Short mmCIF file of C-alpha atoms and ligand atoms in Angstrom, two decimals:
data_model
loop_
_atom_site.label_atom_id
_atom_site.label_comp_id
_atom_site.label_asym_id
_atom_site.label_seq_id
_atom_site.Cartn_x
_atom_site.Cartn_y
_atom_site.Cartn_z
CA MET A 1265 7.01 21.06 -10.18
CA HIS A 1266 8.87 22.54 -7.26
CA GLU A 1267 10.60 19.29 -6.51
CA LYS A 1268 12.05 19.00 -9.99
CA ARG A 1269 13.59 22.40 -9.61
CA LEU A 1270 14.99 21.65 -6.17
CA TRP A 1271 16.52 18.28 -6.74
CA PRO A 1272 19.52 19.38 -8.80
CA ASN A 1273 20.58 21.39 -5.78
CA LEU A 1274 20.61 18.41 -3.49
CA VAL A 1275 24.31 17.85 -3.33
CA PHE A 1276 23.84 15.46 -0.49
CA VAL A 1277 21.92 13.03 -2.61
CA LEU A 1278 25.19 12.26 -4.36
CA PHE A 1279 26.39 10.75 -1.15
CA GLY A 1280 23.61 8.26 -1.36
CA LEU A 1281 22.26 9.29 1.95
CA LEU A 1282 19.05 10.13 3.59
CA GLY A 1283 15.67 8.66 3.65
CA CYS A 1284 13.66 11.78 3.67
CA VAL A 1285 13.35 15.23 5.07
CA VAL A 1286 10.07 15.39 6.75
CA ILE A 1287 8.50 18.62 7.62
CA TRP A 1288 6.24 17.00 10.01
CA GLN A 1289 3.24 19.20 9.63
CA THR A 1290 2.41 17.67 6.29
CA ILE A 1291 2.10 14.15 7.48
CA LEU A 1292 0.40 15.07 10.66
CA SER A 1293 -2.20 17.34 9.16
CA PRO A 1294 -5.56 16.04 10.31
CA SER A 1295 -6.69 15.28 6.77
CA SER A 1296 -4.08 12.54 6.48
CA SER A 1297 -6.10 10.43 8.86
CA SER A 1298 -8.20 9.46 5.84
CA GLY A 1299 -5.54 6.80 5.37
CA ASN A 1300 -4.61 7.92 1.88
CA PHE A 1301 -1.08 9.15 2.02
CA HIS A 1302 -0.52 11.91 -0.43
CA LEU A 1303 2.48 13.96 -1.36
CA ASN A 1304 1.73 17.57 -0.86
CA THR A 1305 3.45 20.03 -3.10
CA VAL A 1306 1.56 23.03 -1.76
CA TYR A 1307 4.14 24.13 0.76
CA THR A 1308 5.05 27.51 2.20
CA LEU A 1309 8.54 28.65 3.07
CA TYR A 1310 8.57 31.03 6.00
CA THR A 1311 10.30 34.35 5.37
CA GLN A 1312 10.58 35.38 9.00
CA ASN A 1313 10.42 33.86 12.47
CA SER A 1314 7.22 32.02 12.86
CA THR A 1315 5.66 30.33 15.84
CA GLY A 1316 5.39 27.45 13.41
CA PHE A 1317 2.56 25.12 12.82
CA ILE A 1318 0.55 24.48 15.95
CA TYR A 1319 -0.83 20.99 15.86
CA PRO A 1320 -4.46 20.91 17.01
CA MET A 1321 -3.60 18.80 20.04
CA HIS A 1322 -7.02 19.34 21.55
CA GLN A 1323 -8.46 17.23 18.73
CA LEU A 1324 -6.51 14.23 19.94
CA PRO A 1325 -8.01 11.87 22.49
CA VAL A 1326 -6.31 12.07 25.90
CA THR A 1327 -5.09 8.52 25.41
CA ASP A 1328 -3.15 9.52 22.29
CA TYR A 1329 0.17 9.98 24.07
CA ASN A 1330 0.13 6.35 25.15
CA GLN A 1331 -1.22 4.89 21.95
CA LEU A 1332 0.90 3.83 18.99
CA ILE A 1333 -1.49 2.78 16.22
CA ASP A 1334 -2.93 -0.33 17.92
CA LEU A 1335 -0.42 -0.70 20.76
CA ASN A 1336 -0.41 0.61 24.29
CA PHE A 1337 2.81 2.47 24.52
CA SER A 1338 5.08 4.65 26.60
CA PHE A 1339 8.48 6.24 26.18
CA THR A 1340 10.85 4.23 28.37
CA ILE A 1341 13.79 6.53 27.70
CA LEU A 1342 13.00 10.12 26.84
CA ASN A 1343 15.32 13.05 26.24
CA LEU A 1344 13.77 16.47 25.89
CA VAL A 1345 16.28 18.22 23.67
CA CYS A 1346 14.07 20.96 22.27
CA ASN A 1347 12.76 22.44 25.49
CA GLU A 1348 13.21 26.13 24.98
CA SER A 1349 14.90 26.20 21.62
CA SER A 1350 13.71 26.02 18.04
CA PRO A 1351 16.45 23.95 16.41
CA LEU A 1352 16.91 24.33 12.69
CA LEU A 1353 16.96 20.57 12.30
CA LEU A 1354 15.92 17.67 14.49
CA VAL A 1355 17.48 14.43 13.26
CA LEU A 1356 15.74 11.25 14.36
CA ILE A 1357 17.81 8.20 13.57
CA HIS A 1358 16.31 4.72 13.55
CA SER A 1359 18.82 2.51 15.28
CA SER A 1360 18.86 -1.09 16.42
CA PRO A 1361 19.64 -1.51 20.12
CA GLU A 1362 22.75 -3.56 19.36
CA ASN A 1363 24.14 -1.10 16.79
CA PHE A 1364 26.47 0.51 19.36
CA SER A 1365 29.34 1.09 16.98
CA LYS A 1366 27.15 2.69 14.33
CA ARG A 1367 25.92 5.21 16.89
CA LYS A 1368 29.46 5.83 18.05
CA THR A 1369 30.55 6.56 14.50
CA ILE A 1370 27.67 8.97 13.96
CA ARG A 1371 28.39 10.81 17.21
CA GLU A 1372 32.03 11.18 16.20
CA THR A 1373 31.35 12.27 12.63
CA TRP A 1374 28.32 13.91 11.08
CA GLY A 1375 26.25 13.73 14.24
CA LYS A 1376 28.49 15.95 16.34
CA GLY A 1377 25.88 18.15 17.89
CA SER A 1378 25.60 21.84 17.32
CA ASP A 1379 23.25 24.36 18.81
CA ASN A 1380 20.85 24.34 15.91
CA VAL A 1381 20.95 20.63 15.08
CA LYS A 1382 19.69 18.04 17.57
CA ILE A 1383 20.31 14.35 17.07
CA LEU A 1384 18.44 11.47 18.68
CA PHE A 1385 18.47 7.70 18.22
CA MET A 1386 15.14 5.91 18.16
CA ILE A 1387 15.10 2.40 19.58
CA GLY A 1388 12.50 -0.09 20.75
CA SER A 1389 12.56 -2.30 23.80
CA VAL A 1390 14.76 -5.34 24.26
CA ASN A 1391 14.04 -8.64 25.92
CA SER A 1392 17.34 -8.84 27.79
CA SER A 1393 17.79 -6.85 30.97
CA ASP A 1394 21.56 -6.85 30.48
CA LEU A 1395 21.19 -5.19 27.11
CA GLN A 1396 18.67 -2.74 28.57
CA LYS A 1397 21.17 -1.83 31.27
CA THR A 1398 23.88 -1.29 28.66
CA LEU A 1399 21.53 0.97 26.70
CA GLU A 1400 20.66 2.98 29.79
CA ASP A 1401 24.36 3.43 30.53
CA GLU A 1402 24.94 4.60 26.96
CA ASN A 1403 22.09 7.06 27.37
CA THR A 1404 23.48 8.33 30.66
CA ILE A 1405 26.64 9.32 28.82
CA TYR A 1406 25.14 10.78 25.67
CA ASN A 1407 21.53 11.62 26.51
CA ASP A 1408 20.49 10.93 22.95
CA PHE A 1409 18.06 7.99 23.08
CA ILE A 1410 14.36 7.78 22.64
CA GLN A 1411 13.12 4.34 23.55
CA GLY A 1412 9.58 3.05 23.12
CA SER A 1413 7.95 0.16 24.92
CA PHE A 1414 7.51 -2.05 21.84
CA LEU A 1415 9.92 -4.82 20.88
CA ASP A 1416 12.63 -3.64 18.55
CA THR A 1417 12.12 -5.95 15.58
CA TYR A 1418 12.10 -5.41 11.84
CA ARG A 1419 8.36 -5.90 11.57
CA ASN A 1420 7.82 -3.29 14.29
CA ILE A 1421 9.56 -0.52 12.38
CA THR A 1422 6.25 1.12 11.56
CA TYR A 1423 5.72 1.65 15.29
CA LYS A 1424 9.13 3.23 15.50
CA HIS A 1425 8.29 5.56 12.67
CA VAL A 1426 5.06 6.66 14.30
CA MET A 1427 6.98 7.14 17.56
CA VAL A 1428 9.14 9.66 15.66
CA PHE A 1429 6.04 11.69 14.83
CA LYS A 1430 4.74 11.40 18.37
CA TYR A 1431 8.00 12.70 19.79
CA VAL A 1432 7.92 15.61 17.39
CA ILE A 1433 4.39 16.79 18.08
CA TYR A 1434 4.57 16.34 21.84
CA HIS A 1435 8.19 17.25 22.54
CA CYS A 1436 9.77 19.16 19.69
CA SER A 1437 7.07 20.96 17.79
CA LYS A 1438 9.27 24.02 17.36
CA ALA A 1439 11.91 22.31 15.23
CA ARG A 1440 12.02 23.99 11.84
CA TYR A 1441 12.84 20.80 9.92
CA ILE A 1442 12.85 17.11 10.76
CA LEU A 1443 15.15 14.54 9.17
CA LYS A 1444 14.30 10.89 9.62
CA THR A 1445 17.12 8.57 8.72
CA ASP A 1446 18.84 5.30 9.66
CA ASP A 1447 22.05 4.56 11.54
CA ASP A 1448 23.72 3.17 8.41
CA VAL A 1449 23.38 6.43 6.51
CA PHE A 1450 25.98 9.16 6.30
CA VAL A 1451 24.53 12.66 6.20
CA ASN A 1452 26.57 15.46 4.67
CA MET A 1453 25.60 17.93 7.36
CA PRO A 1454 27.18 21.08 5.88
CA ALA A 1455 25.39 20.43 2.58
CA MET A 1456 22.20 19.66 4.45
CA LYS A 1457 22.31 22.87 6.47
CA ASN A 1458 23.13 24.84 3.37
CA PHE A 1459 20.21 23.30 1.54
CA LEU A 1460 17.81 24.03 4.38
CA THR A 1461 18.87 27.59 5.03
CA VAL A 1462 19.79 28.76 1.51
CA ASP A 1463 17.71 26.71 -0.91
CA LEU A 1464 14.78 26.46 1.48
CA SER A 1465 14.42 28.89 4.38
CA PRO A 1466 16.21 29.37 7.70
CA TYR A 1467 12.81 30.03 9.23
CA GLY A 1468 11.33 26.69 8.25
CA ALA A 1469 8.44 25.69 6.10
CA THR A 1470 5.04 24.20 6.39
CA ARG A 1471 3.15 21.48 4.51
CA MET A 1472 6.35 20.16 3.00
CA LEU A 1473 7.70 16.63 2.66
CA LEU A 1474 10.89 16.03 0.68
CA CYS A 1475 12.07 12.68 -0.60
CA THR A 1476 12.52 10.81 -3.84
CA PRO A 1477 9.03 9.38 -4.17
CA ARG A 1478 8.51 5.79 -5.17
CA LYS A 1479 5.65 5.36 -7.59
CA HIS A 1480 3.71 2.26 -8.70
CA THR A 1481 5.93 -0.03 -6.62
CA LYS A 1482 4.81 -3.67 -6.80
CA VAL A 1483 4.01 -5.24 -3.44
CA PRO A 1484 6.51 -8.07 -2.82
CA ARG A 1485 4.64 -11.34 -2.35
CA THR A 1486 7.42 -13.91 -2.47
CA TYR A 1487 8.35 -15.52 0.82
CA ARG A 1488 12.00 -14.93 -0.01
CA SER A 1489 11.54 -11.19 0.31
CA LYS A 1490 12.40 -9.36 3.49
CA TRP A 1491 9.66 -6.93 2.53
CA ARG A 1492 6.97 -9.52 1.85
CA VAL A 1493 3.50 -8.29 2.68
CA SER A 1494 0.58 -10.71 2.75
CA PHE A 1495 -2.66 -10.15 0.85
CA THR A 1496 -4.46 -9.83 4.15
CA GLU A 1497 -2.11 -7.08 5.24
CA TYR A 1498 -2.41 -5.24 1.94
CA PRO A 1499 -4.51 -6.51 -0.97
CA ASN A 1500 -3.55 -4.21 -3.86
CA ARG A 1501 -0.93 -5.07 -6.45
CA SER A 1502 1.05 -1.89 -5.95
CA TYR A 1503 1.57 0.71 -3.28
CA PRO A 1504 0.38 4.29 -3.50
CA THR A 1505 3.17 6.82 -4.03
CA TYR A 1506 5.39 6.84 -0.95
CA CYS A 1507 8.66 8.11 0.47
CA PRO A 1508 11.27 5.39 0.89
CA ALA A 1509 12.59 5.30 4.44
CA SER A 1510 16.13 4.10 4.03
CA ARG A 1511 19.11 4.45 1.82
CA SER A 1512 18.81 0.99 0.38
CA GLU A 1513 15.30 1.66 -0.80
CA LEU A 1514 16.46 4.91 -2.30
CA GLN A 1515 19.04 3.39 -4.58
C1 NAG B 1682 14.34 34.49 15.28
O1 NAG B 1682 14.48 33.44 16.23
C2 NAG B 1682 15.83 33.20 16.62
C3 NAG B 1682 15.86 32.03 17.58
O2 NAG B 1682 14.78 31.21 17.42
C4 NAG B 1682 16.41 34.43 17.28
O3 NAG B 1682 17.77 34.18 17.60
C5 NAG B 1682 16.32 35.60 16.32
O4 NAG B 1682 16.75 36.77 16.97
C6 NAG B 1682 14.89 35.79 15.84
N1 NAG B 1682 14.88 36.82 14.81
C7 NAG B 1682 13.95 37.75 14.77
C8 NAG B 1682 14.06 38.71 13.65
O5 NAG B 1682 13.05 37.82 15.59
C1 NAG B 1683 -4.40 -0.44 26.79
O1 NAG B 1683 -4.53 0.18 28.05
C2 NAG B 1683 -5.88 0.42 28.39
C3 NAG B 1683 -5.90 1.24 29.68
O2 NAG B 1683 -4.81 0.95 30.48
C4 NAG B 1683 -6.60 -0.91 28.56
O3 NAG B 1683 -7.95 -0.68 28.90
C5 NAG B 1683 -6.55 -1.65 27.23
O4 NAG B 1683 -7.12 -2.91 27.36
C6 NAG B 1683 -5.12 -1.80 26.78
N1 NAG B 1683 -5.10 -2.33 25.43
C7 NAG B 1683 -4.27 -3.28 25.05
C8 NAG B 1683 -4.37 -3.71 23.63
O5 NAG B 1683 -3.46 -3.77 25.80
C1 NAG B 1684 13.22 20.18 29.69
O1 NAG B 1684 12.06 20.48 30.46
C2 NAG B 1684 11.69 19.46 31.36
C3 NAG B 1684 10.37 19.81 31.98
O2 NAG B 1684 10.20 21.20 32.05
C4 NAG B 1684 12.81 19.30 32.39
O3 NAG B 1684 12.47 18.28 33.28
C5 NAG B 1684 14.09 18.95 31.66
O4 NAG B 1684 15.16 18.88 32.56
C6 NAG B 1684 14.43 19.97 30.58
N1 NAG B 1684 15.54 19.45 29.81
C7 NAG B 1684 16.51 20.21 29.36
C8 NAG B 1684 17.56 19.53 28.54
O5 NAG B 1684 16.54 21.41 29.55
C1 NAG B 1685 21.95 -2.03 12.42
O1 NAG B 1685 23.09 -2.59 11.80
C2 NAG B 1685 22.77 -3.57 10.84
C3 NAG B 1685 24.05 -4.17 10.31
O2 NAG B 1685 25.01 -4.20 11.30
C4 NAG B 1685 22.00 -3.00 9.71
O3 NAG B 1685 21.64 -4.00 8.77
C5 NAG B 1685 20.76 -2.37 10.24
O4 NAG B 1685 20.09 -1.70 9.20
C6 NAG B 1685 21.09 -1.39 11.35
N1 NAG B 1685 19.86 -0.92 11.94
C7 NAG B 1685 19.23 0.15 11.50
C8 NAG B 1685 17.97 0.47 12.19
O5 NAG B 1685 19.69 0.85 10.62
C1 NAG B 1686 14.91 -11.67 22.08
O1 NAG B 1686 14.57 -10.92 20.93
C2 NAG B 1686 15.32 -11.30 19.80
C3 NAG B 1686 14.89 -10.39 18.69
O2 NAG B 1686 14.88 -9.07 19.12
C4 NAG B 1686 15.04 -12.71 19.44
O3 NAG B 1686 15.84 -13.07 18.33
C5 NAG B 1686 15.35 -13.59 20.62
O4 NAG B 1686 14.96 -14.91 20.33
C6 NAG B 1686 14.59 -13.12 21.83
N1 NAG B 1686 15.00 -13.88 22.97
C7 NAG B 1686 14.14 -14.31 23.86
C8 NAG B 1686 14.72 -15.06 25.02
O5 NAG B 1686 12.94 -14.09 23.76
C1 NAG B 1687 6.02 -5.65 18.19
O1 NAG B 1687 6.01 -5.14 19.51
C2 NAG B 1687 4.94 -5.66 20.31
C3 NAG B 1687 4.96 -4.93 21.62
O2 NAG B 1687 6.17 -5.09 22.26
C4 NAG B 1687 5.12 -7.15 20.47
O3 NAG B 1687 4.05 -7.67 21.24
C5 NAG B 1687 5.13 -7.81 19.09
O4 NAG B 1687 5.43 -9.17 19.22
C6 NAG B 1687 6.17 -7.15 18.20
N1 NAG B 1687 5.97 -7.66 16.87
C7 NAG B 1687 6.92 -8.25 16.20
C8 NAG B 1687 6.56 -8.74 14.83
O5 NAG B 1687 8.04 -8.39 16.65
C1 NAG B 1688 -6.51 -0.29 -3.89
O1 NAG B 1688 -6.82 0.00 -5.22
C2 NAG B 1688 -8.13 0.53 -5.41
C3 NAG B 1688 -8.40 0.65 -6.89
O2 NAG B 1688 -7.28 1.17 -7.55
C4 NAG B 1688 -8.21 1.88 -4.70
O3 NAG B 1688 -9.49 2.42 -4.86
C5 NAG B 1688 -7.92 1.67 -3.23
O4 NAG B 1688 -7.89 2.91 -2.57
C6 NAG B 1688 -6.59 0.97 -3.05
N1 NAG B 1688 -6.44 0.63 -1.65
C7 NAG B 1688 -5.43 1.07 -0.94
C8 NAG B 1688 -5.39 0.62 0.48
O5 NAG B 1688 -4.56 1.79 -1.39
#
C-alpha cells in the first residue's frame, strides 16, 4: 500500500496535527455522488506542470453555486486568493467566529503567508450584528475569511466542510494541494512543504486523499456524546471508512 510506505515520512504527524490533506479532485470526482465514500489509492503524482484536474463544471446545475447540500447558500465574505496563481498549498481552516485569538496565533506563527501557501479561515454566519461587524473589520485587515450564510454551530460543520469544497472548485481549482484543518491545530509548515514537494510532487497530484483513516468506527448513540447521531440520521452500527477531520479525532 502506498500509504503504508508514505506514513513513516510524515514527520508532522508527530506534532499531533492535521486533519487531512485533501487533494480535492478525489472527493469531488463525479462518481462520489453515489454516496459511498471510498478511499482512493489510485493516485497520480504529476512530474511536470499540469493544468491540473478540470472539474466538469458543466455537469453541475446552475443553482449549484448557491446550494449547500439542502440549504440555500451564498458566500457572505469571499476572498479570492488564487486568482492568477497556482499555490502549492491552499490551507482552509475551520474556525469559530469567536476564536479571534486562535486566528491571531495562527497568523503570527505557522500561518504566516508565503507566495506558494495561501491560508483562509472558514466561518459561518452569526446572529449578532456586533459580532458580524467585528468579523468584517478583522477581514478588512487580513483578507483571510470565507464566510457562508449558514449559522456557525457545531451541528452545521458538515455545511462548512462542503463550503470548503465549493470554494476550491469555483475559486481555487489551480491549487496543487489542499489542507483542511482546524484553528486549534498547529501545522509544521516546513515539514509539510517538504513532504509535499519532496515525498510527493511539487507539481501536485490527482485522485489522492491523505489522512489516517478510521475504520469500523461505532456510531455513538448515547445522549452524553457530543458526536451522537440518531438512528434516523444514520441507521448502521458503524461508519464506513472515513478521514477524521480534527486533531482530537486523530488521536
Ligand atoms: C511551472 O509553473 C510555475 C508557476 O506555476 C512556473 O513558475 C514555472 O516556470 C513552470 N515550469 C515550467 C517548466 O513550465
Ligand atoms: C432556495 O431558493 C430558491 C430560489 O430562490 C427557492 O425557490 C427555494 O424555495 C429555496 N429553498 C429553500 C429551502 O429555502
Ligand atoms: C481576483 O479577481 C477578481 C475578479 O477578476 C477581482 O475582483 C479581485 O480583485 C482579484 N483579487 C485579487 C487578490 O487579485
Ligand atoms: C474554537 O475554540 C474552541 C475553544 O476555545 C475550540 O473548542 C474549538 O474547537 C475552536 N473552533 C474550531 C472550529 O476549531
Ligand atoms: C446566537 O447563536 C448562539 C449559537 O451560535 C446561541 O447560543 C445563542 O442563543 C443565539 N442567540 C440568539 C439571540 O439567537
Ligand atoms: C444550520 O444553519 C441553518 C442555516 O443558517 C440554520 O437554519 C440551522 O438552524 C442551523 N442548524 C443548526 C443545528 O444550528
Ligand atoms: C449499512 O450497512 C449495509 C449492510 O452492511 C450496507 O449495505 C449499507 O450500504 C450501509 N449503509 C450506509 C449508509 O453506509
